Amino acid sequence: ETVSAFDCKVVNEMDLGSHVLVIGEVNHAEVINSELLPLTYSAYKKERQGFAPPKAPTFIDPQIFE
């Protein structure tokens, strides 16, 4: 399930070293399910404490930081 969907035209890409920033022009946007909460960086840090789920390939056991 998702909150919204966007159709965008890529107008620029910037190589930032570890990431590529894609700049887009929004052609169309719509709300799919307004009852869902969007996943924001703030919610990710608060709810997941910045860690990936245990089955994710990037999972690091948080106990190693204790």
mmCIF file of C-alpha atoms in Angstrom, residues 18-49:
data_model
loop_
_atom_site.group_PDB
_atom_site.id
_atom_site.type_symbol
_atom_site.label_atom_id
_atom_site.label_comp_id
_atom_site.label_asym_id
_atom_site.label_seq_id
_atom_site.Cartn_x
_atom_site.Cartn_y
_atom_site.Cartn_z
ATOM 1 C CA SER A 18 27.597 7.677 -2.295
ATOM 2 C CA HIS A 19 24.232 8.662 -3.835
ATOM 3 C CA VAL A 20 22.752 10.140 -6.983
ATOM 4 C CA LEU A 21 20.301 13.000 -6.495
ATOM 5 C CA VAL A 22 17.594 12.911 -9.167
ATOM 6 C CA ILE A 23 15.815 16.199 -9.888
ATOM 7 C CA GLY A 24 12.383 15.752 -11.429
ATOM 8 C CA GLU A 25 9.548 17.828 -12.805
ATOM 9 C CA VAL A 26 6.212 16.511 -11.531
ATOM 10 C CA ASN A 27 3.784 15.761 -14.374
ATOM 11 C CA HIS A 28 1.064 14.204 -12.243
ATOM 12 C CA ALA A 29 0.524 13.442 -8.548
ATOM 13 C CA GLU A 30 -2.327 11.740 -6.753
ATOM 14 C CA VAL A 31 -3.290 10.553 -3.292
ATOM 15 C CA ILE A 32 -3.787 6.771 -3.263
ATOM 16 C CA ASN A 33 -4.685 6.218 0.401
ATOM 17 C CA SER A 34 -5.078 9.267 2.658
ATOM 18 C CA GLU A 35 -5.548 7.055 5.732
ATOM 19 C CA LEU A 36 -1.924 5.905 5.667
ATOM 20 C CA LEU A 37 0.887 7.894 7.250
ATOM 21 C CA PRO A 38 3.786 8.766 4.949
ATOM 22 C CA LEU A 39 7.208 7.379 5.847
ATOM 23 C CA THR A 40 9.365 10.405 6.562
ATOM 24 C CA TYR A 41 12.983 10.479 7.654
ATOM 25 C CA SER A 42 11.816 11.695 11.065
ATOM 26 C CA ALA A 43 9.437 8.740 11.470
ATOM 27 C CA TYR A 44 12.151 6.348 10.270
ATOM 28 C CA LYS A 45 14.603 7.621 12.875
ATOM 29 C CA LYS A 46 11.966 7.613 15.650
ATOM 30 C CA GLU A 47 10.274 4.274 14.925
ATOM 31 C CA ARG A 48 13.160 2.227 13.566
ATOM 32 C CA GLN A 49 15.941 4.082 15.390
#
